[in-house]
Backbone as a chain_set.jsonl record, in Angstrom:
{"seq": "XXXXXXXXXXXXXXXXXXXXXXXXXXXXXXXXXXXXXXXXXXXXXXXXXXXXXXXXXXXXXXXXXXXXX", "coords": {"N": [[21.219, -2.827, 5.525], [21.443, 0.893, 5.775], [18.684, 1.061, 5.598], [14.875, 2.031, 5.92], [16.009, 4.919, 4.869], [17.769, 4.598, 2.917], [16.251, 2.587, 0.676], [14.438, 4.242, 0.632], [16.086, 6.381, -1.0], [17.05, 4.364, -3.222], [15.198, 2.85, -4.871], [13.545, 2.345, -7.696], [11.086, 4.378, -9.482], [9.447, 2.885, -11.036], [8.922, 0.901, -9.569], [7.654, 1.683, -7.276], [5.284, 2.399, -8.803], [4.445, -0.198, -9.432], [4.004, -1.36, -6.993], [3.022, -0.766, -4.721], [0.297, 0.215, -2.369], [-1.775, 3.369, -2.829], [-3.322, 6.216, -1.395], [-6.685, 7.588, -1.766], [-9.651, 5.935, -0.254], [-10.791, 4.758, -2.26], [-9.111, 4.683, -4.088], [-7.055, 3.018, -3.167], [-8.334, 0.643, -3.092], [-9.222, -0.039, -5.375], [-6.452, -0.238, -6.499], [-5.742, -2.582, -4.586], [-7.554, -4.566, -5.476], [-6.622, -4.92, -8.773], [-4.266, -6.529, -8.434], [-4.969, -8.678, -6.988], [-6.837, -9.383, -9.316], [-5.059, -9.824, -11.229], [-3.683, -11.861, -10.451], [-2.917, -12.435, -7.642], [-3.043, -14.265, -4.708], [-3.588, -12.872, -1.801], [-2.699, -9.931, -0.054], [-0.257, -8.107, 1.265], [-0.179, -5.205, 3.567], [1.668, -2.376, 4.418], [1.843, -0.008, 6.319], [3.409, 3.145, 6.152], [3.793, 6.225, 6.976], [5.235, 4.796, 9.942], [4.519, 6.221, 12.451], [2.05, 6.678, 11.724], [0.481, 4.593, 11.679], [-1.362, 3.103, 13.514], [-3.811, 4.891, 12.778], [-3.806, 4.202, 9.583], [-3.99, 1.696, 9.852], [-6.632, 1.316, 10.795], [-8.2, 2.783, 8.865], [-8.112, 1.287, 6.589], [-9.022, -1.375, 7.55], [-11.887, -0.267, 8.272], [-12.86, 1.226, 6.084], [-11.231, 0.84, 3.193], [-10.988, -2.03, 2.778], [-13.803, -2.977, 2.838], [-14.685, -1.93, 0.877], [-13.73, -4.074, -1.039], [-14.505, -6.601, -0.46]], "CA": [[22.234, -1.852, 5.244], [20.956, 1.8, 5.215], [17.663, 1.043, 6.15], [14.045, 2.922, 5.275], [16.087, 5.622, 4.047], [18.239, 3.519, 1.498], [15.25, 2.233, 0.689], [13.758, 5.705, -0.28], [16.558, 6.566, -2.442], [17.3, 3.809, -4.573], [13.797, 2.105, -5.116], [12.891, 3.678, -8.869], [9.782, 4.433, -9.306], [8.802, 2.002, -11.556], [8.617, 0.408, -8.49], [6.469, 1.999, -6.698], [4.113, 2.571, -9.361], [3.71, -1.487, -9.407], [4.12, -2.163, -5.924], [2.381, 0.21, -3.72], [-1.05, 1.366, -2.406], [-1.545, 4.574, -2.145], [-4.414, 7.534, -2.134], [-7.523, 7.683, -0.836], [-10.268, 4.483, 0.368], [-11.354, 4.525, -3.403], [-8.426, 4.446, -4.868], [-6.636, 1.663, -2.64], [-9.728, -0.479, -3.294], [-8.778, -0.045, -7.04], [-5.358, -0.895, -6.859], [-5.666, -4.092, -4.197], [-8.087, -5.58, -6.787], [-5.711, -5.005, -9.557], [-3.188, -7.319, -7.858], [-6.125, -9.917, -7.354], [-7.203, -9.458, -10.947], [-3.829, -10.009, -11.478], [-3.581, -13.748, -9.611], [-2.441, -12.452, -6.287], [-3.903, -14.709, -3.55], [-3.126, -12.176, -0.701], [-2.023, -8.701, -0.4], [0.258, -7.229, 2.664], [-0.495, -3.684, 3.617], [2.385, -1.889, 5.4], [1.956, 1.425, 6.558], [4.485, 4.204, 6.431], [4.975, 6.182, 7.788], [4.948, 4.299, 11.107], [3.785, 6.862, 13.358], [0.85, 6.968, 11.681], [0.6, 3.358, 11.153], [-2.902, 2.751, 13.643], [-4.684, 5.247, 12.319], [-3.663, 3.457, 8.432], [-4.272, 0.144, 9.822], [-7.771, 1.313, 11.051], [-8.604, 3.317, 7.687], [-8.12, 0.366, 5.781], [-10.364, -2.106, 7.767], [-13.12, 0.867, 8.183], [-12.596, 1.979, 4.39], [-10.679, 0.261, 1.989], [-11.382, -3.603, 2.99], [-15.497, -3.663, 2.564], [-14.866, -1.961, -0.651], [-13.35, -4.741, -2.068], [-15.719, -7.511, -0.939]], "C": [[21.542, -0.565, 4.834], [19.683, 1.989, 5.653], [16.323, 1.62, 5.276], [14.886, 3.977, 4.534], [16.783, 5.656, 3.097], [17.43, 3.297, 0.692], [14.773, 2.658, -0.451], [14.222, 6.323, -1.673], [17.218, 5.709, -3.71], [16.693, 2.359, -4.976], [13.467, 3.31, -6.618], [10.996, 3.764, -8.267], [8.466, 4.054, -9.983], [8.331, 0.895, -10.285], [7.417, 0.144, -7.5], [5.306, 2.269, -7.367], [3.769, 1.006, -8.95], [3.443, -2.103, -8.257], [3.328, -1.669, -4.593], [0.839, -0.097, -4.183], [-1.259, 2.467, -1.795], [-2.197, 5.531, -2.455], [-5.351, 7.444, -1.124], [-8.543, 6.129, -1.114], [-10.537, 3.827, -1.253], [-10.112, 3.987, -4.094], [-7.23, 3.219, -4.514], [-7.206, 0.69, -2.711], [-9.375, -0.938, -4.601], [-7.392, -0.82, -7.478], [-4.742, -2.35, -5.818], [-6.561, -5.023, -5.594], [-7.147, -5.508, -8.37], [-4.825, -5.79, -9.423], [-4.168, -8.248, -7.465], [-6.408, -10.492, -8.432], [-5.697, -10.449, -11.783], [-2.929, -11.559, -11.486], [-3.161, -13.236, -8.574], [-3.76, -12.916, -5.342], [-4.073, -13.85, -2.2], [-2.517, -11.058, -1.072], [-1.075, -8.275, 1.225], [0.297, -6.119, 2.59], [0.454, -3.551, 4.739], [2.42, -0.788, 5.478], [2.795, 2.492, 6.959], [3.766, 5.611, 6.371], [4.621, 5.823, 9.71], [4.52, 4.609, 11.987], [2.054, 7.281, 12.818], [-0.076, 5.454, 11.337], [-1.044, 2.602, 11.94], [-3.899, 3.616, 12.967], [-5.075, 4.787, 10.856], [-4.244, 2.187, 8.63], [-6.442, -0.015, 10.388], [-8.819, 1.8, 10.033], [-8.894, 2.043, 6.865], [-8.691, -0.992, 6.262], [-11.647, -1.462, 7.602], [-13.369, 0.714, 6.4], [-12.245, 1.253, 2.991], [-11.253, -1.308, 1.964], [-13.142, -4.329, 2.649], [-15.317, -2.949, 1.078], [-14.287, -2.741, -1.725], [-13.942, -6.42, -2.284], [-16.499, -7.843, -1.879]], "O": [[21.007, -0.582, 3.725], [19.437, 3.095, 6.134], [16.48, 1.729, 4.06], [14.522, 4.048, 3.36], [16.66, 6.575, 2.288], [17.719, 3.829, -0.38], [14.622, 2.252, -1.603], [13.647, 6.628, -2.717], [17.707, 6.129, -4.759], [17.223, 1.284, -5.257], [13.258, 4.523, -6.624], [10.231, 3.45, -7.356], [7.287, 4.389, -9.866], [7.322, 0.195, -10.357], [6.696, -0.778, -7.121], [4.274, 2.399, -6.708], [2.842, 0.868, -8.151], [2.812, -3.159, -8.215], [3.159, -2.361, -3.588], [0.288, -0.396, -5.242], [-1.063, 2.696, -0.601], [-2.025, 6.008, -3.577], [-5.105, 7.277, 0.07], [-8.243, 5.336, -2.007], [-10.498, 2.613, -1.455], [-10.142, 2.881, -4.634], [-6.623, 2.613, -5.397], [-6.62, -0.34, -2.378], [-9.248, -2.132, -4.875], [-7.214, -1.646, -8.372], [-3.729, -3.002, -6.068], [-6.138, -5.873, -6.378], [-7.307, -6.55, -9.007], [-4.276, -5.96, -10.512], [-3.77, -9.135, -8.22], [-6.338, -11.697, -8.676], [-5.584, -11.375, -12.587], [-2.033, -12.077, -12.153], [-2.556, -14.254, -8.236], [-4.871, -12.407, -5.19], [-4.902, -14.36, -1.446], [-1.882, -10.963, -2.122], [-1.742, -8.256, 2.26], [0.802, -5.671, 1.561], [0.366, -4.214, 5.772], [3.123, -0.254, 4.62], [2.884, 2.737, 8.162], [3.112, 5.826, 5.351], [3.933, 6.499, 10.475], [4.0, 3.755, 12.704], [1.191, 7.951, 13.385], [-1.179, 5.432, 10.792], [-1.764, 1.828, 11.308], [-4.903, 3.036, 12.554], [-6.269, 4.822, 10.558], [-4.906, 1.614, 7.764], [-7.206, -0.979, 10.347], [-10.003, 1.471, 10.106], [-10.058, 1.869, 6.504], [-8.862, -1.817, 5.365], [-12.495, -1.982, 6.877], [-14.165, -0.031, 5.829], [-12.937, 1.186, 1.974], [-11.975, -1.65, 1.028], [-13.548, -5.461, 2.383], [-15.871, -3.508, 0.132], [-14.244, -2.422, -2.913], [-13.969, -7.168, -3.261], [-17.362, -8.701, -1.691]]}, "num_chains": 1, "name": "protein.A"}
């Protein structure tokens, strides 16, 4: 109902502080291991905004993913 842009406006943003990653290679590295640290066995990375969604999904094998080895 509403969709992504439902979504957008009535997600607080307590929300997204706890639920997101989001910044640059360093700082997504920081906040997947926080959610490890945390007990999370697994993380899902979904990239919005969708048109940019290979170049995200290629950043974050390149970039984010060996820095958390």
């Amino acid at each position: 109902r509403g969709g992504a842009d439902t979504v957008r406006q009535e997600i607080t943003d307590l929300w997204y502080d706890k639920l997101t990653v989001v910044g640059d290679p360093d700082a997504c590295a920081a906040r997947i291991r926080e959610f490890f640290d945390a007990g999370a066995d697994s993380v899902v990375l979904f990239p919005l905004p969708h048109d940019r969604a290979d170049e995200m999904v290629k950043m974050a094998a390149e970039e984010v993913l060996p820095r958390i080895r």
